[in-house]
Coordinates of C-alpha atoms in Angstrom, one line a residue:
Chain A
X68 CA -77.5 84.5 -14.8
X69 CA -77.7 82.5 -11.8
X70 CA -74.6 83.9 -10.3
X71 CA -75.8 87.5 -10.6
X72 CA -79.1 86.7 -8.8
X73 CA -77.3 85.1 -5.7
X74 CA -74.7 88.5 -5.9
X75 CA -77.7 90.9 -5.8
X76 CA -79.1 88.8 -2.8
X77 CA -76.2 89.0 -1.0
X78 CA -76.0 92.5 -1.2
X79 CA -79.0 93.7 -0.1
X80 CA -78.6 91.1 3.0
X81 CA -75.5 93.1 4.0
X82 CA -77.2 96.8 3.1
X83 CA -79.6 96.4 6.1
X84 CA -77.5 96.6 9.2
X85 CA -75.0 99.0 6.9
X86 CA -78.1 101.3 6.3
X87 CA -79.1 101.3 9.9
X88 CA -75.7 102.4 10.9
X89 CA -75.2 105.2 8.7
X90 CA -78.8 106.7 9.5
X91 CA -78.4 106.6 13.3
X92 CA -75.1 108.1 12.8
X93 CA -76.4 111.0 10.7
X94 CA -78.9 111.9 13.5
X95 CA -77.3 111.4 16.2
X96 CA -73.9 111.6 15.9
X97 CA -72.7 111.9 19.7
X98 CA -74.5 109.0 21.1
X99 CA -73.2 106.2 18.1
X100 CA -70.7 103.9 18.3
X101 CA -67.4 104.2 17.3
X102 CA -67.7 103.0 13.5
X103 CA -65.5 99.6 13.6
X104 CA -67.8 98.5 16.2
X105 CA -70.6 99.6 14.2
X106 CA -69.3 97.5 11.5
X107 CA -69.0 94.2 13.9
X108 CA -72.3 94.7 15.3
X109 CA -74.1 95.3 12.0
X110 CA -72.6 92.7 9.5
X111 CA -71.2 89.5 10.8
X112 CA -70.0 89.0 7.4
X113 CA -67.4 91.6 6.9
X114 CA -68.1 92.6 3.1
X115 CA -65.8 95.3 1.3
X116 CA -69.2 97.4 1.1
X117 CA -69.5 97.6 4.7
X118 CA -65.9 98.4 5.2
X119 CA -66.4 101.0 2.6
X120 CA -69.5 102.3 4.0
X121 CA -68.4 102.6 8.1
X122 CA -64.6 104.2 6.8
X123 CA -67.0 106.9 4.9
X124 CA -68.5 107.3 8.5
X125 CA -65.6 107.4 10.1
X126 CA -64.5 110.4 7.8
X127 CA -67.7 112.2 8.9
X128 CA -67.3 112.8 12.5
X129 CA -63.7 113.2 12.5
X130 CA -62.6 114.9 9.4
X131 CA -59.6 113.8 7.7
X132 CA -56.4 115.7 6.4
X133 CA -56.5 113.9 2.9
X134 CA -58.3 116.5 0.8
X135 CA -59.4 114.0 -1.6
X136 CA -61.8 111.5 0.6
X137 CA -62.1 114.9 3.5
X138 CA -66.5 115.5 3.1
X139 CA -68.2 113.0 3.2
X140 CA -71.6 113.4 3.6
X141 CA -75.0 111.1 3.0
X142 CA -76.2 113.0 0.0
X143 CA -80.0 114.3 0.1
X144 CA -81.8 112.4 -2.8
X145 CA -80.4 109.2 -1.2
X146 CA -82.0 109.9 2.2
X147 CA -78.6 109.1 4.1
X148 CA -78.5 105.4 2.6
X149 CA -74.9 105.7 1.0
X150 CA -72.8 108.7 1.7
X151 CA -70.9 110.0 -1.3
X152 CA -67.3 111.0 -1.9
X153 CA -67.1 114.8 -2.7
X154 CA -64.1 116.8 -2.9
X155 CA -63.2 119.1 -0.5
X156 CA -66.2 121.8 -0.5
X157 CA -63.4 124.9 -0.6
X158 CA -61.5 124.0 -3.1
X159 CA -64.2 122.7 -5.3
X160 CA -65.4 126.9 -5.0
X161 CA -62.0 127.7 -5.8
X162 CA -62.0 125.9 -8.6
X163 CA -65.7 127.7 -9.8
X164 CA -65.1 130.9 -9.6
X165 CA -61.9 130.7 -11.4
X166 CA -63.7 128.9 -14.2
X167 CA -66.1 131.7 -14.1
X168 CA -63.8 134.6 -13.7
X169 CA -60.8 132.8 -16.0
X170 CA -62.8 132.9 -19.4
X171 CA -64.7 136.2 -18.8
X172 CA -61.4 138.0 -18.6
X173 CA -59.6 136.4 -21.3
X174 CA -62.6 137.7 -23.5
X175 CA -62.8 140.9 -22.2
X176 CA -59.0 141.4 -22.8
X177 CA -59.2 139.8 -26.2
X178 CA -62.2 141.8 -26.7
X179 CA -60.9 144.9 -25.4
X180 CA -57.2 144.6 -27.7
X181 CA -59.1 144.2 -30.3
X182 CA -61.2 147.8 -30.3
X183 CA -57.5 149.3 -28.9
X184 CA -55.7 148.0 -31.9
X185 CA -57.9 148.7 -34.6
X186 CA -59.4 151.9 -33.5
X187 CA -62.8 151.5 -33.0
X188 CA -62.5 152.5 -29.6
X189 CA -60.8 155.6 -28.9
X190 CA -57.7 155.1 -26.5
X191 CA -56.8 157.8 -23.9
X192 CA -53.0 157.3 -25.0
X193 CA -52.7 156.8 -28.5
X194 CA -50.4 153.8 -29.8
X195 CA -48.0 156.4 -31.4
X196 CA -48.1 158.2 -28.0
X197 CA -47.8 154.8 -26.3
X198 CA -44.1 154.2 -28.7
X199 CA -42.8 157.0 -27.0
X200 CA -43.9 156.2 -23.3
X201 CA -42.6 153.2 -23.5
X202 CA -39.2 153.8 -22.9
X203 CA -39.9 156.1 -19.9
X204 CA -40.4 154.5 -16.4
X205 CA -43.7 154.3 -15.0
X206 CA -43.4 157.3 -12.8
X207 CA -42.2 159.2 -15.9
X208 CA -44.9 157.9 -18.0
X209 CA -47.6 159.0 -15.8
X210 CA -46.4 162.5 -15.4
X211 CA -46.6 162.7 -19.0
X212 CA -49.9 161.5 -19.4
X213 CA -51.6 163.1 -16.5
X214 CA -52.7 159.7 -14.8
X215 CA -53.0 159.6 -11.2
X216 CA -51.2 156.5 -9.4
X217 CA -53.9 154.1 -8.0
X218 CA -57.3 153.4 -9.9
X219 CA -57.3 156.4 -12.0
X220 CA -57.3 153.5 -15.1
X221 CA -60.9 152.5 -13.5
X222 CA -62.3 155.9 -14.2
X223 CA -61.5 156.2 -17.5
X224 CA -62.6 152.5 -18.5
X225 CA -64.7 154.0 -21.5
X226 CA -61.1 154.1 -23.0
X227 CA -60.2 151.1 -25.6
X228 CA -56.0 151.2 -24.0
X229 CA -57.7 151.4 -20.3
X230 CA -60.7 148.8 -21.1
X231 CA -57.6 146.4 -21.6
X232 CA -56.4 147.6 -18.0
X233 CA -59.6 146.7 -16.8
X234 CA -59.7 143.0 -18.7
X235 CA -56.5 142.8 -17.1
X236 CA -57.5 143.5 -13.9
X237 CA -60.5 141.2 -14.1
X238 CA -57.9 138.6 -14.5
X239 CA -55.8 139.4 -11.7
X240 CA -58.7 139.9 -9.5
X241 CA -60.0 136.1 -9.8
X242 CA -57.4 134.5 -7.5
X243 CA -58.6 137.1 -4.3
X244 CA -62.1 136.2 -4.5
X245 CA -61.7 132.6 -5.3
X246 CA -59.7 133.2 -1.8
X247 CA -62.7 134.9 -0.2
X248 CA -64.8 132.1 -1.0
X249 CA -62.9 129.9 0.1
X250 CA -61.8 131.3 3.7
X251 CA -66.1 131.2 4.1
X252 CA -66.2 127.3 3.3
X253 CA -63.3 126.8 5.4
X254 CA -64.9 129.1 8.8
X255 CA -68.0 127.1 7.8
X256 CA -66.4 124.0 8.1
X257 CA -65.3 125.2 11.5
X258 CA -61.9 125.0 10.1
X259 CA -60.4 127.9 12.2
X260 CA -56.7 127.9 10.9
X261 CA -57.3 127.8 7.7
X262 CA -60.2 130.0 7.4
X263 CA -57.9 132.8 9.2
X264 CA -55.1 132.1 6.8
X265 CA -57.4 132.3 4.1
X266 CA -58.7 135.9 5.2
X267 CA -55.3 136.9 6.0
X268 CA -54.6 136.1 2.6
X269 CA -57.4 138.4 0.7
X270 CA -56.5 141.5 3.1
X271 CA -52.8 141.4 1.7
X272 CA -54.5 140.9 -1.9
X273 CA -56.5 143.8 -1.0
X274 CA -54.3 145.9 0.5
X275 CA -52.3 145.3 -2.8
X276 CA -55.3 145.6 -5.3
X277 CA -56.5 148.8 -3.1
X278 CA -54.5 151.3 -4.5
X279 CA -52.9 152.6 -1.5
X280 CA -49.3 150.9 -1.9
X281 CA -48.2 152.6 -4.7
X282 CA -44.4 153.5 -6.2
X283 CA -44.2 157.1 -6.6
Chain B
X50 CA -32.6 112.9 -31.3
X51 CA -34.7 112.2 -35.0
X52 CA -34.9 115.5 -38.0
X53 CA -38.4 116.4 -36.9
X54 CA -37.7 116.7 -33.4
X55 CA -34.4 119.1 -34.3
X56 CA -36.6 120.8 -36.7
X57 CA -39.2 121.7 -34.3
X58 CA -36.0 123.0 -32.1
X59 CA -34.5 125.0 -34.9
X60 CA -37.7 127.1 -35.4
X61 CA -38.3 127.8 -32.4
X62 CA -34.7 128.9 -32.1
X63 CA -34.5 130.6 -35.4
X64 CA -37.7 132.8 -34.6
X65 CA -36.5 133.7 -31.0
X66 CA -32.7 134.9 -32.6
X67 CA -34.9 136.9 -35.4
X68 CA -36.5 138.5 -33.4
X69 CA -33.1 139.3 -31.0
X70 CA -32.3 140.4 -35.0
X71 CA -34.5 142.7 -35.6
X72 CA -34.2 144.5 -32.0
X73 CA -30.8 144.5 -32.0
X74 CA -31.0 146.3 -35.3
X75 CA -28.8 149.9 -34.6
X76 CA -30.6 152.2 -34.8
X77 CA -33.7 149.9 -33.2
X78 CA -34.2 151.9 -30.5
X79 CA -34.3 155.8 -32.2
X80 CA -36.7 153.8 -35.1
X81 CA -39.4 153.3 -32.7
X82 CA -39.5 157.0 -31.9
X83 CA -39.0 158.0 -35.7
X84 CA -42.3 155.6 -36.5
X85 CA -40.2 153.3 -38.9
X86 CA -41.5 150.3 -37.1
X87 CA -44.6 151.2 -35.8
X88 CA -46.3 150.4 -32.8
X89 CA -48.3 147.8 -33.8
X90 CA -45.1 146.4 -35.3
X91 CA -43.3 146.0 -32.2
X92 CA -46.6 144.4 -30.0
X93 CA -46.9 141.8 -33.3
X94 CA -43.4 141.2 -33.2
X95 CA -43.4 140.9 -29.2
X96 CA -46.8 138.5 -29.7
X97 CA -44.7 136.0 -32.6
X98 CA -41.7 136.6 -29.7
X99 CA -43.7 135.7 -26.7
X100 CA -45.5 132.7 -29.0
X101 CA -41.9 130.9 -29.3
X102 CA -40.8 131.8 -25.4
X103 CA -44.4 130.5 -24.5
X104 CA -43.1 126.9 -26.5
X105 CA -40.0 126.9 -25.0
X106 CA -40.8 127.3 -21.5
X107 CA -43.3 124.2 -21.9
X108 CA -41.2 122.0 -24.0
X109 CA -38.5 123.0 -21.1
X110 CA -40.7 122.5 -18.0
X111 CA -40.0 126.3 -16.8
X112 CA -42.3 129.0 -15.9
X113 CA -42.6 131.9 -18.9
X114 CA -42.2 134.6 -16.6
X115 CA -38.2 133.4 -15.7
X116 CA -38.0 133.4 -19.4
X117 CA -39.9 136.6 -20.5
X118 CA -38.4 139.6 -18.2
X119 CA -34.8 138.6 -19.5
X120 CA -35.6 138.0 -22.7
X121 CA -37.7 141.0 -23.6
X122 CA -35.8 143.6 -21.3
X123 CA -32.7 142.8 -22.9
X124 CA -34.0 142.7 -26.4
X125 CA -36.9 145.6 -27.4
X126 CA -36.7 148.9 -26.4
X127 CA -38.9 149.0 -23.4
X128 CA -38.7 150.4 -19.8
X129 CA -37.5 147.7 -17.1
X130 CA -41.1 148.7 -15.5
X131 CA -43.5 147.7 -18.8
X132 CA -41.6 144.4 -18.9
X133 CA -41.8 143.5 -15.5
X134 CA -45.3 144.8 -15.0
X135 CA -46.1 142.6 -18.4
X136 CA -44.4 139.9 -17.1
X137 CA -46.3 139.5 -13.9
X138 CA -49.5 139.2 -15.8
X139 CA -48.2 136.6 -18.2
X140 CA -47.4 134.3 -15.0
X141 CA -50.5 135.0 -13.6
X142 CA -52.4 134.6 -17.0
X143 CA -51.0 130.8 -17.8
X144 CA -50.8 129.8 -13.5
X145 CA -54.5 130.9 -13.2
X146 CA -55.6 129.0 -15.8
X147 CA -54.0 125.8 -15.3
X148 CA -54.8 126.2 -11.5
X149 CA -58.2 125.7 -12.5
X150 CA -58.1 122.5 -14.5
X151 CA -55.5 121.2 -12.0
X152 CA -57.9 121.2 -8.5
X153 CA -60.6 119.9 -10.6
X154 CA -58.1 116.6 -11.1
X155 CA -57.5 116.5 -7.5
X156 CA -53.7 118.1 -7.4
X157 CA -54.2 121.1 -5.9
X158 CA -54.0 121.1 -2.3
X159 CA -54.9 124.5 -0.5
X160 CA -54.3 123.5 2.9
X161 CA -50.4 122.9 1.7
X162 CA -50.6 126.3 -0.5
X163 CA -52.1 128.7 1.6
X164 CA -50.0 129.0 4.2
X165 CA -46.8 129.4 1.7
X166 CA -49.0 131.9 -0.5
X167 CA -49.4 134.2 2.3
X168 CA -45.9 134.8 3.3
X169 CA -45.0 134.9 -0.5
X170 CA -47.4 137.3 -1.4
X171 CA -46.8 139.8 1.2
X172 CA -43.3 139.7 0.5
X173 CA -44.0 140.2 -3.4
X174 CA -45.2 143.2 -2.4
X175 CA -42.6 144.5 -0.6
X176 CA -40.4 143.5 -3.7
X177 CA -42.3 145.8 -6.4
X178 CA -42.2 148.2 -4.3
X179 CA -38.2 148.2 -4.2
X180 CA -38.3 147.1 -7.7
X181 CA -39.8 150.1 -9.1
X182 CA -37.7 152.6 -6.7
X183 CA -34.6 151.2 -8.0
X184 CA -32.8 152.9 -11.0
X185 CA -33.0 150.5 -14.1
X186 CA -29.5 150.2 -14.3
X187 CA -29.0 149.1 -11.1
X188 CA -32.0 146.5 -11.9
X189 CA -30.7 145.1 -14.8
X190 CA -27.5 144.3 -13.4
X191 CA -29.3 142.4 -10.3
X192 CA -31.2 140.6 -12.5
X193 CA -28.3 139.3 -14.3
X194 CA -27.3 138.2 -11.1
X195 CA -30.4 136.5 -10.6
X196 CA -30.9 134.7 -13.7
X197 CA -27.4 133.7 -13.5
X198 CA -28.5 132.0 -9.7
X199 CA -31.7 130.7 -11.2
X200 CA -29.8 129.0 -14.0
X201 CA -27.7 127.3 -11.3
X202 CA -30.5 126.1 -9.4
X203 CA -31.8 125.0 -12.4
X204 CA -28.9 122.7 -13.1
X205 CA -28.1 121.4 -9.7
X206 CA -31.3 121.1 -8.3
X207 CA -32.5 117.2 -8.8
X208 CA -36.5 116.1 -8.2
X209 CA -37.6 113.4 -6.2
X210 CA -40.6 112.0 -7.9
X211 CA -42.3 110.7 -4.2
X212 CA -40.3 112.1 -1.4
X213 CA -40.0 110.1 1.5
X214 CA -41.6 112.0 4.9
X215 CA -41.6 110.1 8.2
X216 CA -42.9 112.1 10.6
X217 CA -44.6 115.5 10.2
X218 CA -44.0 118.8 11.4
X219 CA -45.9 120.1 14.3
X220 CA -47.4 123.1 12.1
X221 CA -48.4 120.4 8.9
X222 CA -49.8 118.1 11.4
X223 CA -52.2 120.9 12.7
X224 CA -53.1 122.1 9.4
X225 CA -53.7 118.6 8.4
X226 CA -51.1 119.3 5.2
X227 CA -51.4 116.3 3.7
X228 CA -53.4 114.3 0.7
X229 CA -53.9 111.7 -1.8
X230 CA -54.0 111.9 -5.5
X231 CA -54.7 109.1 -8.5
X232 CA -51.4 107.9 -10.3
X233 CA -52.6 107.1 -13.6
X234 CA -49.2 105.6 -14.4
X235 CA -48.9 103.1 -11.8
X236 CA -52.9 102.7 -11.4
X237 CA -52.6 103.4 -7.5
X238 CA -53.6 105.8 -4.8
X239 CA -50.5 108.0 -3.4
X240 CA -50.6 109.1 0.0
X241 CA -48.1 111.7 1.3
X242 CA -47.5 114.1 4.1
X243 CA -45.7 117.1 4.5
X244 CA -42.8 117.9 7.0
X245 CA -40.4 121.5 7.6
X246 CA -43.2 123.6 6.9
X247 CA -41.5 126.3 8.8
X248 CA -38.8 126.1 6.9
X249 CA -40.4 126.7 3.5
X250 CA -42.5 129.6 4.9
X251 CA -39.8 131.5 5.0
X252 CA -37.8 130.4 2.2
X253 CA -41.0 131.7 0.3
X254 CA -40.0 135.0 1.8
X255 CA -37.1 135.2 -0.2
X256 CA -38.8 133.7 -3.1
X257 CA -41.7 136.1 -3.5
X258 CA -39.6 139.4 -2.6
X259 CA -37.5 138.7 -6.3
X260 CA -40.9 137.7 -7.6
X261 CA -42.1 140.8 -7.0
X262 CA -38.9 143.1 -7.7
X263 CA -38.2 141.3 -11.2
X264 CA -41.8 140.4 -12.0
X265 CA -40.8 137.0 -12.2
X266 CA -43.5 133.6 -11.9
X267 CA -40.9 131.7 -9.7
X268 CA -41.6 128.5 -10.8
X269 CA -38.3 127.7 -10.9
X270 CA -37.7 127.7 -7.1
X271 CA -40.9 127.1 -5.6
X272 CA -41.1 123.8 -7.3
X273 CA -37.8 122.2 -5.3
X274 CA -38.8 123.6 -2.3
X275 CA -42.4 122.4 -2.4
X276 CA -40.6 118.9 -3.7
X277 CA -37.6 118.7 -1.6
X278 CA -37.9 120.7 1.8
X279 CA -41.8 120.0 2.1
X280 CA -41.6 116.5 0.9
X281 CA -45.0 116.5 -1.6
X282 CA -44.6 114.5 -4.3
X283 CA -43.3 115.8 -7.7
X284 CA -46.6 116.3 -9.4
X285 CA -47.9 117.8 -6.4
X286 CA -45.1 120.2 -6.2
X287 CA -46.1 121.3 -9.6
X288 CA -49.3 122.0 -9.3
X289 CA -49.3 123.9 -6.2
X290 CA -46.4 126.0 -7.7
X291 CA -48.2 127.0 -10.3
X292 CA -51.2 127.9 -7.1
X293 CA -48.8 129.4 -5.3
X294 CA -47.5 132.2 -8.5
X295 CA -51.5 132.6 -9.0
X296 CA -51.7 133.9 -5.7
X297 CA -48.0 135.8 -4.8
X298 CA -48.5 137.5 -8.6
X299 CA -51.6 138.7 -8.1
X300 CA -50.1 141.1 -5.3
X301 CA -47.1 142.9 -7.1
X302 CA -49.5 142.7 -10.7
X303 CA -51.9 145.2 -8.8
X304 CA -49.4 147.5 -7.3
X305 CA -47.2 147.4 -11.0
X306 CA -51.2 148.3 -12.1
X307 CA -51.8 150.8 -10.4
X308 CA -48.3 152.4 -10.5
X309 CA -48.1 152.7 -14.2
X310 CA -45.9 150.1 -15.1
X311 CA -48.5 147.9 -17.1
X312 CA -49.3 149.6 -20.7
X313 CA -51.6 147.1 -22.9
X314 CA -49.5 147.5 -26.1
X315 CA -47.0 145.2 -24.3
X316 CA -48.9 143.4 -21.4
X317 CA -51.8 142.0 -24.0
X318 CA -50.0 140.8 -27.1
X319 CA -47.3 139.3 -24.3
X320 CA -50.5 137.3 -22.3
X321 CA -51.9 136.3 -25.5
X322 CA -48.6 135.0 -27.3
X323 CA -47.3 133.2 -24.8
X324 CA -50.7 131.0 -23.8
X325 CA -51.4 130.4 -27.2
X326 CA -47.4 129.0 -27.6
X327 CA -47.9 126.8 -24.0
X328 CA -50.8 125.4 -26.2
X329 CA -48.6 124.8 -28.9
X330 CA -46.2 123.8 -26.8
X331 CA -48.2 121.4 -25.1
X332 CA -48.8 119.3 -28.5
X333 CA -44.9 119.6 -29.5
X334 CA -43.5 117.8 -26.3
X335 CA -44.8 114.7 -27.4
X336 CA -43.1 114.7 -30.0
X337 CA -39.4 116.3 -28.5
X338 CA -37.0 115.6 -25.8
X339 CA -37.0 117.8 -22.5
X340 CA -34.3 117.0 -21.2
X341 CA -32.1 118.5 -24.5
X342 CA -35.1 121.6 -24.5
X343 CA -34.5 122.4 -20.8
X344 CA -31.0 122.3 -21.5
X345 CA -31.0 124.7 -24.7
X346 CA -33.3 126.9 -23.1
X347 CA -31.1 127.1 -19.6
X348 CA -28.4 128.4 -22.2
X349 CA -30.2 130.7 -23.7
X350 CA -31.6 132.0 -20.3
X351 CA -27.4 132.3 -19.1
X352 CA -27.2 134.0 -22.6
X353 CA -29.9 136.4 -21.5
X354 CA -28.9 137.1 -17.5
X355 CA -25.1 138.0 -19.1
X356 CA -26.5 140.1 -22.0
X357 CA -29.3 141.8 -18.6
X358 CA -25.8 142.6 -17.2
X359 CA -23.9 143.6 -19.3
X360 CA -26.4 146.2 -20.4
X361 CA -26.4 147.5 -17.0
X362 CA -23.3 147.8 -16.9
X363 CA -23.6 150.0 -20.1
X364 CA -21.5 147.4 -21.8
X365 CA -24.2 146.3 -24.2

């Protein structure tokens, strides 16, 4: 018992100067010192905590590469006191809104098959119909259906066979805006490079999903 | 290798040559015109197909899209264009998901992906776009070619589990590609950096033009090159492979969309089948060996690039 007291005393000697640093830092990030010195200057006795705690800082003005440790931040409930590790902000929206779109689709398609195979929905093509296409090529099979390249599927969504398309789609369509998001946290971030490869990246997906590249 | 583990093989195996069976059946072909298999026949028998391709690939450590296009093309009745088309969103379907869980663990780096996404992608679409102009004869016979190559590169290709990288390129240095993930296995942080980025831009090039024209995931190559040109570590390579398909197959899967070449009779029971066999999958590799897997499944992938050739050679 004894030996826990005298732990939690030395701790809350070493948060002081630790505290002091990280707050100054967060307001005025220009006129600190470099964090090492901070470190010297605010604990004599160099305790893994402080280490931990100016290394964090560090990581806040210049950020790192490592995606893992990258954004650091004081967090708000803890008024700047101890920043906390969060993962890198882009690909933790990544992440969200494929959970979000992921599930939906699967669902939808699931959903959608399910009206298409037992009937409840009436298909535009009918599976008998569907038996014969198949062995066509596209091209061939569109001519024979009267379906327009591009999003003519879109149109016709009220269709159980198209409804898939659209599921489908829905599923295909996460991995673009995942990317728009993303290219936003990165130009927030100031991260030039990667924000333009990001965009870059959702034009060709767009340019692709748009309709206008199409095989005849 | 123990009774259970060979019986677990044998099923598998006995389900996939059943179904080659049933669709090599004369007369296969005229029967689905005729109605004596119906429709919903074939997409059942294409989900139970897809559901043993989808435990393969995992037991094997391959993508099921490198599996699927061969597989299928050669053995049911349908157009080169459905199966590709099908294909693409069967990639996409099992690379999305597991995308997902895998940035949330921390193994997903974008800064390494994007820049190999971008190139891939545009060049996937470029590749459907020749894909579906080319006769399917002609197509067929490629991809026997290219299954052929990916079975080679399959063999000879050896992993590094934590390449070594001394000094980065200048591009990776100023897109900061480079990271840290938790090994579980050895209970310690690995660090790593990433070097000849150039170089695997435009190998990607290559890579996402034949994703695109045979509506393959391209797994199978984007994984050494991540692993031994870019130098991230094995796991790492994985993970962002499986990134990099959810992005490059998203292109050519809209412009197979909206050129026709995706019917849901095919494209649905295929997506289905083969994520609910990666689960399955998933819970028999415990209990198997890859190693023997991957090498069964590499011959029956040889089996299917000669049998994609032949047949467009009209020989089959």
């Amino acid at each position: 018992m004894k030996r826990n007291v005298r732990q939690d005393t030395k701790a809350h000697a070493t948060d002081t100067p630790v505290r002091q640093v990280v707050s100054w830092r967060f307001f005025f990030p220009g006129a600190m010192p470099r964090q090492e010195e901070g470190v010297e200057r605010g604990s004599t006795r160099l305790d893994n905590r402080a280490i931990q705690v100016a290394e964090s800082d560090r990581s806040m003005s210049n950020p790192k590469p490592d995606d893992t440790l990258e954004c650091t931040l004081p967090s708000a409930d803890t008024k700047g006191v101890m920043p906390q590790k969060q993962p890198e902000r882009a690909r933790h929206v990544y992440a969200r809104v494929l959970l979000v779109f992921v599930p939906t689709a699967f669902g939808l398609t699931a959903m959608a098959f399910l009206l298409y195979i037992t009937g409840a929905l009436d298909p535009l093509i009918s599976m008998a119909e569907t038996a014969r296409l198949w062995a066509l090529g596209a091209g061939e099979a569109l001519d024979v259906t009267g379906m327009e390249p591009g999003w003519d599927w879109l149109t016709r969504w009220y269709r159980a066979d198209m409804l898939c398309l659209v599921a489908l789609a829905l599923l295909a369509s996460a991995t673009p805006v995942a990317c728009a998001f993303a290219s936003v946290q990165y130009f927030r971030r100031r991260e030039w490079a990667l924000g333009i490869i990001a965009s870059v990246q959702v034009i060709i997906l767009a340019i692709a999903m748009s309709g206008l590249v199409v095989a005849e | 290798m123990t009774a259970k583990r060979f019986r677990h093989i044998l099923f598998v195996a006995i389900l996939v040559l059943a179904v080659f069976a049933v669709a090599q059946t004369p007369g296969a072909e005229e029967a689905v015109s005729n109605t004596a298999l119906p429709a919903w026949g074939w997409a059942a028998l294409l989900f139970l197909f897809c559901l043993g391709i989808g435990i393969l690939a995992v037991m094997a450590g391959v993508g099921g899209g490198v599996l699927f296009v061969p597989f299928v093309g050669t053995l049911f009745p349908f157009h080169m264009d459905f199966v590709r088309g099908a294909s693409l969103f069967v990639a996409l379907a099992g690379a999305v998901t597991a995308s997902a869980g895998l940035m949330r663990k921390d193994l997903t780096f974008p800064r390494l992906v994007l820049p190999l996404s971008v190139t891939s992608s545009a060049a996937a679409i470029a590749g459907a776009m020749v894909g579906l102009a080319l006769p399917e004869s002609t197509l067929r016979i490629l991809l026997g070619i290219a299954i052929m190559g990916i079975c080679l590169v399959m063999i000879l290709t050896k992993r590094s589990e934590f390449p070594e990288v001394r000094k980065q390129d200048a591009l990776a240095r100023a897109l900061g590609v480079a990271g840290s993930y938790f090994e579980p296995s050895t209970d310690s942080k690995i660090s790593w950096q990433a070097h000849r980025l150039p170089v695997a831009i435009v190998l990607f090039i290559g890579i996402g033009f034949l994703a695109g024209m045979f509506g393959l995931g391209a797994g199978w190559a984007n994984v050494p090159v991540i692993n031994l040109v870019v130098g991230a570590p094995l796991k790492v390579a994985v993970s962002s492979s499986l990134f990099v398909v959810s992005i490059s197959d998203t292109a050519p899967a809209f412009i197979y969309l909206n050129s026709g070449a995706v019917l849901p009779l095919i494209a649905v029971p295929s997506v289905l089948g083969m994520m609910l066999g990666s689960r399955i999958g998933v819970r028999v590799m415990t209990r198997s060996r890859p190693k023997v897997v991957r090498y069964f499944v590499i011959s029956l992938l040889a089996l299917a690039g000669v049998m994609s050739l032949l047949k467009g050679l009209g020989a089959f």
